[in-house]
Short mmCIF file of C-alpha atoms and ligand atoms in Angstrom, two decimals:
data_model
loop_
_atom_site.label_atom_id
_atom_site.label_comp_id
_atom_site.label_asym_id
_atom_site.label_seq_id
_atom_site.Cartn_x
_atom_site.Cartn_y
_atom_site.Cartn_z
CA MET A 1 44.26 -28.47 13.97
CA SER A 2 47.01 -30.58 14.00
CA SER A 3 48.29 -30.77 18.06
CA PHE A 4 51.78 -29.56 17.62
CA LEU A 5 50.43 -26.58 16.40
CA ARG A 6 47.85 -26.12 19.32
CA PRO A 7 48.70 -24.07 22.11
CA ALA A 8 49.50 -25.45 25.50
CA ALA A 9 45.68 -26.03 27.37
CA ASP A 10 47.05 -23.01 29.87
CA GLN A 11 48.01 -20.49 26.97
CA ASP A 12 45.07 -21.40 24.70
CA PRO A 13 42.60 -18.19 24.86
CA LEU A 14 39.69 -20.92 23.76
CA ILE A 15 40.44 -23.15 26.75
CA SER A 16 41.47 -21.28 29.44
CA GLY A 17 38.60 -18.97 28.67
CA ARG A 18 40.01 -15.71 28.13
CA TYR A 19 37.66 -15.10 25.14
CA ARG A 20 34.86 -12.72 26.31
CA PRO A 21 31.77 -11.99 24.10
CA VAL A 22 31.40 -8.68 22.94
CA THR A 23 28.00 -9.37 20.82
CA SER A 24 26.66 -12.31 19.93
CA HIS A 25 28.36 -12.89 17.00
CA PHE A 26 31.68 -12.07 18.52
CA ALA A 27 34.36 -12.63 21.53
CA ILE A 28 37.86 -10.99 22.04
CA ALA A 29 40.92 -11.96 23.97
CA PRO A 30 42.40 -8.71 24.88
CA PRO A 31 41.70 -6.89 27.74
CA VAL A 32 40.52 -3.44 27.05
CA SER A 33 40.78 -0.42 29.34
CA VAL A 34 38.63 2.67 28.46
CA VAL A 35 40.80 6.01 29.48
CA ILE A 36 38.36 9.07 30.21
CA PRO A 37 40.11 12.69 31.12
CA ALA A 38 37.65 14.39 33.57
CA MET A 39 37.76 17.89 34.60
CA ASN A 40 34.55 18.85 36.27
CA GLU A 41 32.37 16.41 34.68
CA ALA A 42 30.49 15.37 37.79
CA GLU A 43 27.27 15.69 35.97
CA ASN A 44 28.33 14.24 32.52
CA LEU A 45 29.48 11.00 34.10
CA PRO A 46 26.03 9.07 34.56
CA TYR A 47 25.71 9.63 30.65
CA VAL A 48 28.87 8.47 30.05
CA PHE A 49 29.41 5.46 32.15
CA LYS A 50 25.82 4.11 31.20
CA THR A 51 26.93 3.57 27.51
CA LEU A 52 30.12 1.48 28.39
CA PRO A 53 29.95 -1.84 27.99
CA GLU A 54 30.45 -4.21 30.77
CA TRP A 55 32.84 -6.59 29.24
CA ILE A 56 35.82 -3.98 29.11
CA HIS A 57 38.46 -4.20 31.50
CA GLU A 58 38.73 -1.16 33.35
CA VAL A 59 38.08 2.22 33.31
CA VAL A 60 40.89 4.81 34.11
CA LEU A 61 39.77 8.22 35.00
CA VAL A 62 42.41 11.34 34.61
CA ASP A 63 41.15 13.67 37.16
CA GLY A 64 42.55 16.99 36.07
CA ASN A 65 42.16 18.49 39.37
CA SER A 66 38.23 18.99 39.77
CA THR A 67 36.54 21.11 41.94
CA ASP A 68 33.26 19.18 41.43
CA ASP A 69 32.27 15.85 42.30
CA THR A 70 34.00 14.18 39.37
CA VAL A 71 36.04 11.90 41.58
CA GLN A 72 33.03 10.65 43.80
CA VAL A 73 30.41 10.34 40.78
CA ALA A 74 33.15 8.24 38.70
CA ARG A 75 33.61 5.83 41.87
CA ASP A 76 29.66 5.39 42.75
CA LEU A 77 28.59 5.19 39.41
CA TRP A 78 31.55 2.14 38.58
CA PRO A 79 33.05 0.69 41.86
CA ASP A 80 36.52 -0.46 40.44
CA VAL A 81 37.15 2.64 38.51
CA LYS A 82 41.00 3.37 38.73
CA VAL A 83 41.31 7.36 39.15
CA VAL A 84 44.55 8.67 38.66
CA GLU A 85 45.17 12.40 39.76
CA GLN A 86 46.83 14.45 37.00
CA LEU A 87 50.21 16.18 38.19
CA GLY A 88 50.28 18.47 35.08
CA LYS A 89 48.30 20.45 32.86
CA GLY A 90 45.73 20.10 29.81
CA LYS A 91 44.17 17.05 28.42
CA GLY A 92 47.81 15.44 26.18
CA ASP A 93 48.99 15.68 29.82
CA ALA A 94 46.07 14.16 31.28
CA LEU A 95 45.62 11.51 28.56
CA ILE A 96 49.27 10.35 28.45
CA THR A 97 49.25 9.93 32.61
CA GLY A 98 46.10 7.87 31.71
CA PHE A 99 48.10 5.92 29.05
CA ALA A 100 50.35 4.48 31.58
CA ALA A 101 48.18 3.60 33.96
CA CYS A 102 46.31 1.31 32.07
CA THR A 103 47.06 -2.77 32.38
CA GLY A 104 44.56 -3.81 29.10
CA GLU A 105 46.23 -4.43 25.52
CA ILE A 106 43.97 -2.18 24.19
CA ILE A 107 43.02 1.49 24.86
CA VAL A 108 40.02 3.26 24.00
CA MET A 109 39.86 7.09 24.64
CA VAL A 110 36.61 8.52 25.51
CA ASP A 111 35.96 12.49 26.47
CA ALA A 112 33.62 12.53 29.86
CA ASP A 113 31.47 15.65 28.15
CA GLY A 114 28.88 12.94 26.90
CA SER A 115 29.88 13.73 23.55
CA ALA A 116 31.09 10.09 22.98
CA ASP A 117 28.74 6.86 22.58
CA GLY A 118 30.68 3.95 24.35
CA ASN A 119 28.73 1.54 21.97
CA GLU A 120 31.02 2.25 19.34
CA ILE A 121 33.89 0.67 21.23
CA VAL A 122 33.07 -2.48 19.62
CA SER A 123 33.64 -0.89 16.09
CA TYR A 124 36.92 0.33 17.45
CA VAL A 125 37.91 -3.23 18.95
CA SER A 126 36.84 -5.00 16.01
CA ALA A 127 39.05 -2.93 13.82
CA LEU A 128 42.06 -3.54 16.03
CA VAL A 129 41.81 -7.52 16.48
CA GLY A 130 40.86 -7.65 12.73
CA GLY A 131 44.21 -6.41 12.16
CA ALA A 132 44.69 -2.31 12.55
CA ASP A 133 47.28 -0.71 15.04
CA PHE A 134 45.80 2.54 15.41
CA ALA A 135 41.60 3.21 15.16
CA LYS A 136 40.99 6.15 14.54
CA GLY A 137 37.46 7.52 15.20
CA SER A 138 35.91 10.05 12.07
CA ARG A 139 33.33 12.32 12.28
CA PHE A 140 33.48 12.73 8.26
CA ALA A 141 34.15 9.36 7.19
CA ASN A 142 30.78 7.58 5.95
CA GLY A 143 28.65 7.03 8.86
CA GLY A 144 30.17 9.43 11.09
CA GLY A 145 28.33 12.97 12.34
CA THR A 146 28.84 15.73 14.82
CA ASP A 147 26.09 17.64 16.54
CA ASP A 148 28.82 19.68 18.20
CA MET A 149 30.95 21.38 15.83
CA THR A 150 30.57 25.33 14.68
CA PRO A 151 30.94 26.04 10.73
CA ILE A 152 34.39 27.63 11.93
CA ARG A 153 35.70 24.71 13.90
CA LYS A 154 34.41 22.63 11.09
CA LEU A 155 36.64 24.38 8.59
CA GLY A 156 39.70 24.75 10.74
CA ASN A 157 39.45 20.69 11.40
CA ARG A 158 39.20 20.30 7.56
CA VAL A 159 41.94 22.87 6.81
CA LEU A 160 44.13 21.08 9.64
CA THR A 161 43.34 17.53 8.25
CA SER A 162 44.32 18.48 4.71
CA ILE A 163 47.65 20.21 6.17
CA VAL A 164 48.54 16.92 7.71
CA ASN A 165 47.47 14.43 4.95
CA HIS A 166 49.83 16.79 2.49
CA LYS A 167 52.76 16.97 4.75
CA PHE A 168 52.86 13.34 6.18
CA GLY A 169 50.99 11.30 3.19
CA ALA A 170 47.97 10.27 5.21
CA ARG A 171 44.90 10.26 3.86
CA TYR A 172 42.31 11.00 6.97
CA THR A 173 38.91 12.41 6.91
CA ASP A 174 39.01 13.78 10.49
CA LEU A 175 42.30 15.07 12.82
CA CYS A 176 41.04 16.42 16.05
CA TYR A 177 38.65 14.30 17.37
CA GLY A 178 39.32 12.67 20.94
CA TYR A 179 37.72 8.94 20.32
CA ASN A 180 40.18 6.67 19.04
CA ALA A 181 41.86 3.24 20.05
CA PHE A 182 45.07 1.59 20.03
CA TRP A 183 47.01 -1.27 20.77
CA LYS A 184 49.11 0.03 24.21
CA ARG A 185 52.07 -1.62 22.45
CA CYS A 186 51.94 1.50 20.26
CA LEU A 187 52.85 3.62 22.56
CA ASP A 188 56.42 3.63 22.57
CA GLU A 189 56.45 4.52 19.34
CA LEU A 190 54.23 7.26 19.35
CA ALA A 191 56.33 8.42 22.69
CA LEU A 192 53.42 11.20 23.23
CA ASP A 193 54.96 14.55 24.47
CA CYS A 194 52.27 17.30 24.59
CA ALA A 195 50.06 19.01 27.06
CA GLY A 196 46.89 20.16 25.81
CA PHE A 197 44.17 19.63 22.87
CA GLU A 198 47.34 19.12 20.21
CA VAL A 199 47.30 15.63 21.14
CA GLU A 200 45.16 13.89 19.19
CA THR A 201 46.94 15.58 16.23
CA LEU A 202 50.02 14.34 17.21
CA MET A 203 49.05 11.23 17.72
CA ASN A 204 47.68 10.71 14.31
CA ILE A 205 50.75 12.59 12.79
CA ARG A 206 53.42 10.16 14.54
CA VAL A 207 50.82 7.47 13.68
CA ALA A 208 51.69 8.17 9.92
CA LYS A 209 55.22 8.61 10.55
CA ALA A 210 55.79 5.07 12.04
CA GLY A 211 53.73 3.64 9.31
CA LEU A 212 51.09 2.20 11.46
CA ARG A 213 47.89 0.55 10.23
CA VAL A 214 44.99 2.68 10.59
CA GLN A 215 41.22 2.16 10.25
CA GLU A 216 39.18 5.29 10.76
CA ILE A 217 35.98 4.12 12.24
CA PRO A 218 32.76 6.52 11.71
CA SER A 219 31.56 8.24 14.89
CA HIS A 220 29.42 10.72 15.85
CA GLU A 221 29.99 13.20 18.49
CA PHE A 222 27.29 14.60 20.53
CA VAL A 223 26.81 17.98 22.14
CA ARG A 224 28.35 18.40 25.47
CA ILE A 225 25.71 17.51 27.90
CA HIS A 226 26.34 19.84 30.67
CA GLY A 227 29.06 22.56 30.50
CA THR A 228 31.31 24.56 28.69
CA SER A 229 34.05 23.24 26.57
CA ASN A 230 37.60 23.77 27.41
CA LEU A 231 38.77 24.06 24.15
CA ARG A 232 39.45 27.75 22.76
CA ALA A 233 39.09 27.53 18.87
CA VAL A 234 41.93 30.14 17.97
CA ARG A 235 44.47 29.29 20.71
CA ASP A 236 43.87 25.47 20.43
CA GLY A 237 43.84 26.06 16.14
CA LEU A 238 47.54 27.75 16.92
CA ARG A 239 48.87 24.70 19.00
CA VAL A 240 47.64 22.23 16.51
CA LEU A 241 49.34 24.42 13.73
CA HIS A 242 52.20 24.96 15.71
CA VAL A 243 52.58 20.92 16.17
CA ILE A 244 52.29 19.69 12.76
CA LEU A 245 54.83 21.92 11.86
CA ARG A 246 57.55 21.24 14.23
CA GLU A 247 56.49 17.46 13.19
CA HIS A 248 57.35 17.85 9.53
CA GLY A 249 60.77 19.70 10.74
CA ALA A 250 61.60 17.00 12.88
CA LYS A 251 63.51 14.08 11.89
CA ARG A 252 61.23 11.28 10.40
CA LEU A 253 61.03 8.53 12.96
CA ARG A 254 60.69 5.98 9.97
CA SER A 255 60.48 6.64 6.02
CA ARG A 256 57.89 3.78 5.55
CA PRO A 257 54.39 5.40 4.14
CA PRO A 258 51.39 5.09 6.17
CA ARG A 259 49.20 2.31 5.48
CA LEU A 260 45.20 2.50 5.61
CA ALA A 261 43.55 -0.41 6.16
CA ILE A 262 40.26 0.69 4.95
CA ALA A 263 39.09 1.49 1.01
CA PRO A 264 39.85 5.40 0.89
CA ALA A 265 37.21 5.73 -1.40
CA ALA A 266 34.86 4.71 1.38
CA SER A 267 35.70 7.11 3.89
CA ARG A 268 35.18 9.53 1.54
CA GLY A 269 31.66 8.39 0.65
CA GLU A 270 32.50 7.55 -3.15
CA VAL A 271 31.18 4.53 -4.63
CA SER A 272 33.43 2.42 -6.57
N1 GTP B 1 41.81 15.70 33.09
C1 GTP B 1 41.82 16.65 32.29
N2 GTP B 1 40.67 16.20 31.70
C2 GTP B 1 41.00 17.56 30.34
C3 GTP B 1 41.13 18.74 30.35
N3 GTP B 1 41.04 19.49 29.98
C4 GTP B 1 39.80 18.91 29.05
N4 GTP B 1 39.57 17.83 29.52
C5 GTP B 1 38.85 16.76 29.40
O1 GTP B 1 38.72 16.54 27.72
C6 GTP B 1 37.37 15.89 27.36
C7 GTP B 1 37.58 17.11 26.32
O2 GTP B 1 37.17 18.26 26.50
P1 GTP B 1 36.56 19.37 26.07
O3 GTP B 1 36.23 20.66 26.78
O4 GTP B 1 34.82 18.63 26.10
O5 GTP B 1 36.82 19.65 24.68
P2 GTP B 1 36.24 19.41 23.13
O6 GTP B 1 35.58 18.13 22.84
O7 GTP B 1 37.31 19.86 22.47
O8 GTP B 1 35.73 20.59 23.26
P3 GTP B 1 33.68 20.75 22.61
O9 GTP B 1 33.56 19.64 21.45
O10 GTP B 1 32.82 22.09 23.04
O11 GTP B 1 32.98 20.02 24.00
C8 GTP B 1 36.84 16.26 28.48
O12 GTP B 1 36.54 15.05 29.16
C9 GTP B 1 37.64 17.48 29.39
O13 GTP B 1 37.10 17.45 30.87
C10 GTP B 1 42.47 18.57 31.17
O14 GTP B 1 42.99 19.41 31.88
N5 GTP B 1 42.55 17.62 32.67
MG1 MG B 2 33.69 17.75 24.19
#
């Protein structure tokens, strides 16, 4: 590289030591924040934190007024954890609060019930530094899976995914999944405004509307380890449907079609 193309030494991530090795073959410069919404998850947090890579920049735990030791357990497990108390209610409200508190350039959303494996974070981050705006976890992309979904939830998710794909020109294989990552700069375009479990659907729709570059990441969802789900299939399914209809009726943010960074055939398990 000729010297006039080289950044000043203090701005060159290579020289200033900003690159962190994340595998033996891969180093990244952008700081990664992990946001964990948690409501009464004290028993599950040890399993969650155990899988988080040590190279992440920060963990933001959004506490939903837990009545157990969620906050104390988080502090014991990860002394630098940033704990944010949520003022409103619901997972969507918690995530919006957590995103605003992040100082990293990349944000990864991880559930606190032990269903997500933090070792997958490197796949999400690789997709983002490789050019994607939004790395969208999928249990139904080739290589993904779920131990947690009942047949009725699978059916509901499949129907809702098809509706979103049809209405918004997307090619998603999974809609209602909480393991995703994105560049913090995308938050302005997403302009999230919802309270409950419809939050992932809203994100996926706004991503498609904004024409952001999406890469699906095959992900495996494990069963919740302790406690019971906060999700109610019918109630929350209707909330998701309501968001889809509302967003479809709303004026489009932009008319650009969504770009999919991966070959859609691969994500459906087809061989070309
Ligand atoms: N802070 C906060 N976290 C919440 C709230 N509701 C759910 N969560 C968290 O969001 C994550 C997902 O919630 P779950 O109850 O596991 O819902 P789910 O994953 O759809 O359901 P299962 O697959 O049955 O576990 C968990 O980490 C919850 O603790 C809330 O109101 N506030
Ligand atoms: Mg769960």
